[in-house]
Amino acid sequence: MMLCDSCGIILIIKHQIPKDYSKQTVKHYNRTQVHRGVCVSRCGEHNVTSGWYDAAQACVSAGVAQYGLEAEVLSVDWCMSADSPPASSGPGRSLAVLVTVLAALACLATAVHVLGDRCAKAECNRYLLAFSLKRNYDILTYDRSKPRTDDRMKDVACIEGIRFLGMQCVIFSHVMLIYIYSYIDNPQFVERIYDKFAWQAVLNSPLWLQAFFAMSGFLTAYATLLSSKTKPITFFKCLMSIVNRWIRLTPLAVFALWFTVAWFPLLGSGPQWSWLVTREAHDCSERWWYHVLYVHNHLPTGKFCMGHTWYLAADMQLHVLGVFVLLLLRRWRGAALPLLLLLVTGSALAAGLVVYFYQLTPIVTAQTPEVLRTMFAGSQILTLLYLPAWMNLPGYVGGMGTAMILYYNNIKLKDSKWFNLLFHSSLFLGSAVLLAGAVFLSDSPPPRWAAALYAALDRTLVAVFFCIFMLGCFSRCWSAVRDALEWRGFHTLGRLSYCVFLIHFIVLRITLASNTQLGHASLLSMASLLITSSVLSYIAAVPLCLLVELPLIQLWKAVTEGEGPERTPQDQPPAKPFDLVAQIRRRHEAA
């Protein structure tokens, strides 16, 4: 079979019928604009001045002529040559060196840990043991219902189950998105979802992202409050908390970016590969440092560089605000309610005013198929209403408030009838807020003031109802759902959520971009891709967690925290210097 050079081309069909159909820009694709992957080397010779443009035009003209149509090629981009091997790059070689070093350190540290009975207590091995697979596996699979520090942390063990289920919802939303902007043979399926109530609700599902912000705010505030008696909150501690958060998020995020730029384009080929993979690698090579600084949620949209990680930027910015708010509230506890209400009210008011004066639809992802196909290029809804950190204050501040109620409140909420009623209905009430947004996707949407009111209240109400649900779970209100969320298996799956969040889009792109045929969008195909990408993401997340995420976190802890209280109990005698050779000899003699 003859190999070929493939390019992604965009062409315009010159006919009145697709023009008339495309006038409904809210729900329809621009059917006059066709995207194709073409084997351009079979269409004609490569021209030095025009590249593959003339060859692509010849191919397109011959293809549409049989239907009595005319077409003009607008662009020929992301070409891939079949006879030239992928060029090796500096980032690719350096990433290979890094992976080799991490693997070698993991093997060495694991060997020392396994062979030495007391190496975990040996001062000289403290930094090396951060890379031990045995130790990091124990951390990954640790039972969260048996906390190492404060016993009160066992009440929040169910948060791992919430993380896992929430991550499945995130993956499904991205499965839906990738079908919209990849190549499918039934684009009418995407166009029809705007008219079906169930899909309209799905389009509004990003409201539940406030749950992740709420969990982040809760864990930050609750952990800080629990340690405040022995480690008072100070300005320096706030700065260290920000540094710790950066260290917690950045190594794995940079590794994923590095992989996307260096190795991702080398993993496959095909007519969709350049559009879905090579393009992202190119964009990430230009934008990576914005990601390292966590400001990429304020960049212009339309680029393909790990767009889903905007959440990390918003979360980091909210964390910076949150730790200093905790510093103020620890000193002036009586100002907690007014200050938190002020932050939430300001965010809600800003959302309402933005929707009103910019005449926007309050449903974040309910934008035209063409906007979604270009990764929200030029979208005001995304840049003004969805991505800024201050627009997501309700969830984060609600999580902080939940932590304060749980920490300071001596009332047993599980014995309160009215709170149990709120707790059991909270998720239904939050879903009702989500469903109410479907009216703004109708052919005759409500007036502008109603859209502004909904935009001001939607995230606030969803955050409030989710925080009530969290508070009920952590207060141990009786519920079959809470019992299910405390399942032991969720402890490990929840701990892998960050790795899965970073890499699941890579798995999705590999799955679709390697397909040499057009995809077919349907509920069954989406469910199939959800299961496939979820399973593959969790499998790939295990080595990432054990070799990259946990080792660097443990190394940072070894540098900043020293031995730590849990490694060397005070009631045990001090450990003798560790002698690896003597240990091996004694084991051999005993055998």
XYZ file of C-alpha atoms in Angstrom:
591
model
C 0.000 0.000 0.000
C 1.343 3.388 -1.007
C 2.053 5.770 1.838
C 1.034 9.403 1.558
C 1.413 12.855 3.014
C -1.779 13.833 4.830
C -3.071 17.311 5.633
C -6.083 18.776 7.337
C -7.946 21.090 4.982
C -10.880 23.458 5.374
C -13.006 24.152 2.305
C -16.088 26.196 1.470
C -18.993 24.603 -0.429
C -20.531 27.045 -2.900
C -24.227 26.154 -2.777
C -27.325 27.885 -1.452
C -28.815 24.963 0.517
C -25.962 24.642 3.051
C -25.908 28.439 3.295
C -29.593 28.542 4.237
C -29.204 25.688 6.720
C -26.221 27.360 8.389
C -28.121 30.589 9.033
C -29.382 28.972 12.261
C -26.029 29.637 13.902
C -27.189 28.927 17.454
C -27.800 25.200 16.943
C -26.258 24.309 13.583
C -22.743 23.809 12.329
C -21.560 25.952 9.448
C -22.358 23.363 6.777
C -20.759 25.469 4.049
C -17.427 24.843 5.766
C -16.134 21.287 5.445
C -13.144 19.812 7.274
C -11.345 16.902 5.672
C -8.225 14.862 6.155
C -6.736 14.424 2.689
C -3.884 12.329 1.321
C -2.555 15.318 -0.606
C 0.426 13.523 -2.158
C -2.046 11.505 -4.259
C -3.709 14.691 -5.498
C -0.732 16.334 -7.180
C 2.835 17.519 -6.805
C 4.130 19.605 -3.916
C 4.581 23.259 -4.901
C 7.432 25.182 -3.318
C 5.494 28.466 -3.151
C 1.962 27.292 -2.364
C 2.821 24.075 -0.540
C 0.110 21.460 -0.817
C -2.634 24.034 -1.529
C -2.878 23.427 -5.298
C -2.825 19.655 -4.837
C -5.538 19.852 -2.180
C -7.659 22.104 -4.414
C -7.391 19.595 -7.255
C -8.448 16.761 -4.955
C -11.388 18.691 -3.543
C -12.622 19.902 -6.930
C -12.591 16.363 -8.302
C -14.401 15.044 -5.249
C -17.304 17.504 -5.206
C -17.694 17.697 -8.991
C -19.505 14.338 -9.020
C -22.257 15.984 -6.963
C -22.471 19.023 -9.203
C -20.884 21.281 -6.585
C -17.998 23.688 -6.409
C -15.649 24.162 -3.471
C -12.749 26.392 -2.559
C -9.948 25.381 -0.200
C -9.485 27.923 2.580
C -6.528 26.429 4.403
C -4.156 23.466 4.371
C -2.666 22.912 7.812
C -1.035 20.335 10.069
C 0.470 18.254 7.301
C 2.197 14.973 8.138
C 4.750 13.303 5.885
C 4.662 9.508 5.735
C 8.196 8.900 4.433
C 10.030 11.055 6.974
C 10.427 9.683 10.515
C 9.383 11.862 13.443
C 12.164 14.254 14.305
C 13.759 13.698 17.671
C 13.642 16.720 19.907
C 15.447 18.076 22.908
C 12.309 17.925 25.091
C 11.781 14.295 24.080
C 15.302 13.235 24.964
C 15.307 15.164 28.231
C 11.982 13.609 29.208
C 13.467 10.168 28.524
C 16.372 11.002 30.834
C 13.978 12.170 33.558
C 11.853 9.020 33.317
C 14.975 6.863 33.481
C 16.230 8.695 36.571
C 12.861 8.416 38.323
C 12.629 4.701 37.538
C 16.190 4.097 38.766
C 15.551 6.001 41.993
C 12.336 4.048 42.531
C 14.123 0.709 42.069
C 17.001 1.691 44.341
C 14.763 3.121 47.053
C 12.440 0.114 46.940
C 15.359 -2.305 47.222
C 16.754 -0.451 50.232
C 13.298 -0.326 51.809
C 12.561 -4.018 51.290
C 15.992 -5.311 52.288
C 16.390 -3.145 55.371
C 14.097 -3.723 58.351
C 14.786 -0.303 59.816
C 15.735 1.761 56.803
C 12.584 3.855 57.180
C 14.040 5.098 60.456
C 17.541 5.701 59.166
C 18.372 9.387 58.808
C 20.621 8.819 55.805
C 17.814 7.188 53.795
C 15.113 9.774 54.467
C 15.350 11.463 51.064
C 15.925 8.270 49.098
C 12.902 6.593 50.674
C 10.665 9.274 49.197
C 10.988 7.300 45.937
C 10.254 3.877 47.448
C 7.469 2.097 45.566
C 6.623 0.113 48.689
C 6.205 3.224 50.787
C 4.272 5.158 48.148
C 2.019 2.174 47.488
C 1.178 2.119 51.199
C 0.308 5.819 50.999
C -1.816 5.265 47.889
C -3.806 2.399 49.426
C -3.952 3.765 52.970
C -7.290 3.458 54.777
C -8.542 7.044 55.119
C -10.879 5.998 57.941
C -7.774 5.499 60.114
C -6.108 8.933 59.976
C -2.456 9.282 60.902
C -2.873 12.667 62.575
C -6.237 13.898 63.893
C -9.036 11.365 64.498
C -11.577 13.864 63.193
C -10.233 13.356 59.664
C -11.859 9.912 59.581
C -15.246 11.619 59.286
C -14.276 13.037 55.895
C -13.127 9.709 54.388
C -16.209 9.647 52.149
C -14.776 12.594 50.206
C -12.734 10.081 48.190
C -15.932 8.492 46.915
C -17.276 11.921 45.959
C -14.052 12.618 44.080
C -14.264 9.377 42.122
C -17.892 9.838 41.070
C -17.267 13.488 40.277
C -14.350 12.513 38.074
C -16.608 10.193 36.067
C -18.909 13.143 35.406
C -15.941 15.262 34.307
C -14.732 12.555 31.923
C -18.213 12.171 30.416
C -18.505 15.915 29.794
C -15.175 15.810 27.969
C -16.253 12.729 26.006
C -19.196 14.761 24.792
C -16.976 17.744 23.979
C -14.412 15.726 22.039
C -17.166 14.240 19.863
C -18.264 17.786 19.042
C -14.876 19.029 17.853
C -13.551 15.813 16.285
C -14.680 14.373 12.956
C -17.970 12.440 13.027
C -20.276 11.150 10.304
C -23.489 12.383 11.953
C -23.072 16.035 13.008
C -26.862 16.258 13.110
C -26.697 14.293 16.380
C -24.847 17.198 17.981
C -27.244 19.736 16.483
C -30.294 17.914 17.856
C -29.087 17.814 21.449
C -29.925 21.513 21.734
C -33.629 20.621 21.386
C -33.808 17.683 23.835
C -34.461 18.403 27.498
C -32.168 15.673 28.842
C -29.230 16.879 26.766
C -30.000 20.487 27.667
C -29.552 19.503 31.304
C -26.262 17.808 30.441
C -25.086 21.007 28.762
C -25.682 22.802 32.069
C -23.895 20.143 34.130
C -20.657 22.186 34.532
C -22.510 23.903 37.376
C -21.575 20.879 39.488
C -17.930 21.834 39.124
C -18.620 23.948 42.212
C -18.471 20.638 44.085
C -14.741 20.338 43.350
C -14.102 23.913 44.431
C -16.123 23.250 47.590
C -14.078 20.143 48.422
C -10.846 22.054 47.827
C -11.923 24.932 50.062
C -13.135 22.537 52.744
C -9.920 20.500 52.896
C -7.749 23.621 52.977
C -9.745 25.214 55.784
C -10.364 22.059 57.828
C -6.744 20.874 57.766
C -5.584 24.367 58.737
C -8.053 24.608 61.612
C -7.150 21.157 62.947
C -3.469 22.055 63.097
C -3.998 25.611 64.357
C -3.651 24.664 68.048
C -0.140 23.307 67.627
C 0.782 25.387 64.563
C -0.901 28.815 64.780
C -1.856 30.468 61.507
C 0.689 33.150 60.662
C 1.566 35.176 57.603
C 4.621 32.979 57.008
C 2.508 29.835 57.308
C 0.135 31.251 54.690
C 3.050 31.771 52.316
C 4.286 28.235 52.986
C 0.785 26.899 52.341
C 0.850 28.528 48.906
C 4.287 27.050 48.183
C 3.130 23.619 49.382
C 0.094 23.833 47.121
C 2.295 24.749 44.166
C 4.611 21.814 44.916
C 1.590 19.537 45.288
C 0.141 20.395 41.869
C 3.045 21.387 39.652
C 5.388 18.368 39.224
C 2.709 16.101 37.790
C 1.124 18.917 35.759
C 4.502 19.798 34.229
C 5.168 16.115 33.518
C 1.842 15.881 31.651
C 2.657 19.058 29.699
C 6.135 17.761 28.908
C 4.689 14.465 27.693
C 2.149 16.314 25.535
C 4.850 18.389 23.851
C 7.585 15.752 23.524
C 6.130 12.256 23.235
C 2.425 12.597 22.522
C 2.795 13.404 18.771
C 5.044 10.348 18.305
C 2.464 7.825 19.513
C 0.418 7.553 16.336
C -0.650 8.949 12.994
C -3.700 9.323 10.824
C -5.940 11.918 9.197
C -7.156 13.211 12.581
C -3.821 12.955 14.385
C -2.462 16.342 13.368
C -5.703 18.135 14.221
C -6.238 16.515 17.619
C -2.690 15.744 18.797
C 0.064 17.567 16.899
C -1.823 20.820 17.155
C -2.083 20.480 20.932
C 1.637 19.741 21.235
C 2.400 22.865 19.216
C 0.109 25.045 21.336
C 1.531 23.654 24.587
C 5.084 24.413 23.471
C 4.038 28.076 23.330
C 1.902 28.252 26.468
C 3.543 25.922 28.964
C 4.928 28.637 31.238
C 1.451 30.125 31.745
C 0.455 26.729 33.116
C 3.426 26.667 35.487
C 2.374 30.069 36.869
C -1.309 29.021 37.015
C -2.616 31.993 35.058
C -3.735 30.158 31.920
C -7.417 30.600 32.781
C -7.023 34.226 31.624
C -5.501 33.446 28.214
C -7.459 33.887 24.958
C -9.472 30.787 24.106
C -9.172 28.659 20.985
C -5.906 26.894 21.796
C -5.755 23.155 22.427
C -3.200 23.052 25.247
C -4.764 20.943 28.011
C -7.696 23.316 28.232
C -9.359 21.327 31.001
C -6.578 22.325 33.418
C -8.007 25.847 33.701
C -9.534 24.449 36.897
C -6.056 24.105 38.434
C -5.318 27.772 37.757
C -8.611 28.898 39.290
C -8.128 26.583 42.264
C -4.604 27.894 42.908
C -5.821 31.489 42.778
C -8.661 30.684 45.176
C -6.214 28.900 47.474
C -4.069 32.047 47.690
C -7.149 34.053 48.631
C -8.440 31.357 50.973
C -5.359 31.036 53.187
C -5.244 34.770 53.849
C -8.977 34.809 54.572
C -8.325 32.063 57.135
C -5.582 34.211 58.670
C -8.052 37.061 59.131
C -10.849 34.856 60.428
C -8.619 33.087 62.911
C -7.897 36.451 64.527
C -11.384 37.921 64.107
C -13.665 34.908 64.213
C -16.778 37.054 64.533
C -16.156 38.446 61.046
C -16.467 35.005 59.440
C -20.124 35.182 58.414
C -20.071 38.779 57.079
C -16.815 38.276 55.174
C -17.792 34.960 53.576
C -21.221 36.317 52.638
C -19.577 39.389 51.133
C -17.343 37.236 48.935
C -20.218 35.053 47.720
C -22.522 38.029 47.149
C -19.831 39.879 45.211
C -19.242 36.866 42.964
C -22.970 36.362 42.349
C -23.493 40.051 41.611
C -20.565 40.071 39.181
C -21.974 37.063 37.307
C -25.404 38.650 37.003
C -24.034 41.982 35.776
C -21.764 40.317 33.204
C -24.662 38.315 31.747
C -26.956 41.355 31.687
C -24.641 43.928 30.124
C -22.903 41.556 27.700
C -26.237 39.908 26.790
C -24.909 36.411 27.371
C -26.612 33.066 27.845
C -26.046 31.880 31.434
C -25.477 28.274 30.298
C -21.719 27.948 30.003
C -21.364 25.147 27.448
C -24.597 25.864 25.567
C -22.811 27.687 22.779
C -22.964 27.167 19.058
C -21.464 23.933 17.689
C -18.949 26.012 15.737
C -17.710 27.680 18.931
C -17.378 24.313 20.667
C -15.624 22.850 17.628
C -12.917 25.515 17.885
C -12.460 25.009 21.649
C -14.493 28.101 22.543
C -12.469 30.446 20.313
C -13.760 33.977 20.871
C -16.301 32.863 23.478
C -17.251 35.640 25.893
C -19.285 33.258 28.038
C -16.235 31.178 28.839
C -13.742 33.987 29.379
C -16.041 36.332 31.311
C -18.400 34.003 33.162
C -16.757 30.616 33.625
C -12.961 30.721 33.814
C -12.165 33.602 36.217
C -11.484 32.515 39.789
C -13.809 35.137 41.250
C -16.730 33.627 39.351
C -16.156 30.349 41.219
C -15.993 31.844 44.704
C -19.361 30.385 45.839
C -18.059 26.807 45.812
C -14.699 27.540 47.421
C -16.062 29.902 50.063
C -18.903 27.471 50.757
C -16.340 24.742 51.390
C -14.476 26.987 53.822
C -17.714 27.788 55.632
C -18.549 24.088 55.855
C -15.156 23.419 57.453
C -15.742 26.124 60.059
C -19.190 24.806 60.925
C -17.847 21.272 61.291
C -14.876 22.426 63.375
C -16.598 24.882 65.715
C -20.133 23.472 65.931
C -20.769 21.259 68.949
C -24.345 20.434 67.893
C -24.847 16.912 66.562
C -26.444 17.680 63.222
C -27.254 14.022 62.615
C -29.848 14.263 65.408
C -31.564 17.286 63.848
C -34.681 16.407 61.844
C -34.698 19.592 59.792
C -31.043 19.188 58.844
C -31.552 15.535 57.897
C -34.381 16.641 55.633
C -32.123 19.221 53.994
C -29.296 16.707 53.728
C -31.365 14.047 51.966
C -32.893 16.560 49.546
C -29.749 18.610 48.856
C -28.613 16.792 45.714
C -32.144 16.872 44.280
C -32.395 20.606 44.957
C -29.031 21.193 43.276
C -30.170 19.158 40.271
C -33.374 21.213 40.124
C -31.275 24.372 39.775
C -29.425 22.695 36.925
C -32.639 21.623 35.177
C -34.093 25.120 35.500
C -31.385 26.385 33.170
C -32.857 24.403 30.273
C -35.386 27.197 29.620
C -32.557 29.404 28.379
C -31.890 26.932 25.549
C -35.407 27.134 24.152
C -36.243 28.915 20.907
C -37.881 31.702 22.943
C -35.593 32.217 25.943
C -36.674 34.303 28.959
C -35.866 38.027 29.077
C -32.422 39.369 29.805
C -33.159 40.169 33.448
C -34.125 36.524 34.052
C -30.856 35.344 32.521
C -28.928 37.737 34.774
C -30.836 36.545 37.842
C -30.201 32.902 37.016
C -26.500 33.560 36.388
C -26.249 35.250 39.777
C -27.927 32.399 41.642
C -27.113 29.162 39.813
C -23.595 28.483 41.078
C -24.383 29.958 44.469
C -27.366 27.658 45.021
C -25.582 24.576 43.687
C -22.643 25.326 45.995
C -24.947 25.778 49.005
C -26.796 22.521 48.375
C -23.593 20.573 47.819
C -22.062 22.001 50.994
C -25.163 20.869 52.900
C -24.646 17.407 51.442
C -20.967 17.450 52.455
C -21.790 18.639 55.962
C -24.345 15.859 56.353
C -21.859 13.236 55.192
C -19.134 14.516 57.507
C -21.580 14.777 60.430
C -22.409 11.099 59.822
C -26.092 11.597 59.094
C -27.606 8.252 58.200
C -27.739 7.712 54.444
C -27.210 4.766 52.135
C -25.410 7.140 49.766
C -22.949 8.197 52.474
C -22.345 4.560 53.413
C -21.617 3.741 49.764
C -19.223 6.690 49.465
C -17.226 5.322 52.416
C -16.468 2.088 50.548
C -12.832 1.156 51.098
C -12.124 0.862 47.377
C -12.918 4.529 46.830
C -9.987 5.516 49.055
C -7.463 4.461 46.424
C -9.545 5.535 43.422
C -10.126 8.947 44.962
C -6.421 9.339 45.663
C -5.762 8.786 41.945
C -8.229 11.502 40.901
C -5.610 14.193 40.284
C -3.565 11.941 37.994
C -6.707 10.873 36.150
C -7.844 14.478 35.783
C -4.581 15.412 34.086
C -4.257 12.457 31.706
C -7.815 11.478 30.788
C -7.917 13.997 27.926
C -4.682 12.504 26.568
C -6.325 9.072 26.617
C -9.434 10.456 24.908
C -7.406 12.061 22.143
C -5.327 8.945 21.531
C -8.485 6.842 21.305
C -10.174 9.071 18.726
C -7.196 10.531 16.859
C -5.798 7.102 15.983
C -9.073 6.206 14.254
C -8.692 6.365 10.466
C -12.455 6.511 9.935
C -15.088 9.038 10.891
C -16.504 8.587 14.353
C -20.183 8.087 15.028
C -21.757 10.038 17.870
C -24.438 8.259 19.888
C -25.277 7.663 23.506
C -23.892 4.122 23.240
C -20.602 5.250 21.681
C -20.229 7.958 24.337
C -20.846 5.461 27.132
C -18.359 3.067 25.543
C -15.717 5.789 25.263
C -16.423 6.861 28.854
C -15.784 3.350 30.176
C -12.728 2.809 27.973
C -11.078 6.138 28.743
C -11.891 5.898 32.451
C -10.390 2.418 32.826
C -7.294 3.290 30.795
C -6.832 6.564 32.678
C -6.934 4.875 36.078
C -4.529 2.165 34.914
C -2.083 4.776 33.608
C -2.553 6.872 36.755
C -1.088 4.186 39.042
C 2.527 4.350 37.754
C 2.266 8.124 37.431
C 1.200 8.397 41.046
C 3.871 6.006 42.325
C 6.764 7.303 40.209
C 6.065 11.031 39.840
C 3.371 12.484 42.080
C 3.941 10.836 45.466
C 7.775 10.679 45.353
C 8.134 14.406 44.771
C 5.541 15.221 47.429
C 7.311 12.974 49.930
C 10.686 14.453 48.988
C 9.360 17.953 49.656
C 8.002 16.800 53.008
C 11.367 15.285 53.883
C 13.050 18.599 53.106
C 10.585 20.838 54.955
C 9.197 18.672 57.759
C 12.109 16.459 58.738
C 11.331 13.143 60.325
C 7.681 13.851 61.101
C 5.744 12.592 64.119
C 4.488 9.388 62.583
C 7.774 7.819 61.578
C 9.563 7.752 64.930
C 7.234 7.380 67.934
C 8.688 8.848 71.092
C 8.074 5.712 73.129
C 10.453 3.661 70.976
C 14.212 3.617 71.563
C 16.333 5.451 69.028
C 17.248 3.345 66.013
C 20.755 2.080 65.599
C 22.689 3.016 62.485
C 21.504 0.899 59.594
C 23.995 -1.573 58.121
C 22.626 -3.028 54.862
C 25.364 -5.694 54.510
C 24.859 -6.928 58.067
C 21.107 -7.117 57.553
C 21.473 -9.234 54.409
C 24.011 -11.524 56.140
C 21.705 -12.103 59.140
C 18.751 -12.899 56.870
C 20.878 -15.349 54.899
C 22.061 -17.096 58.087
C 18.505 -17.281 59.420
C 17.372 -18.910 56.194
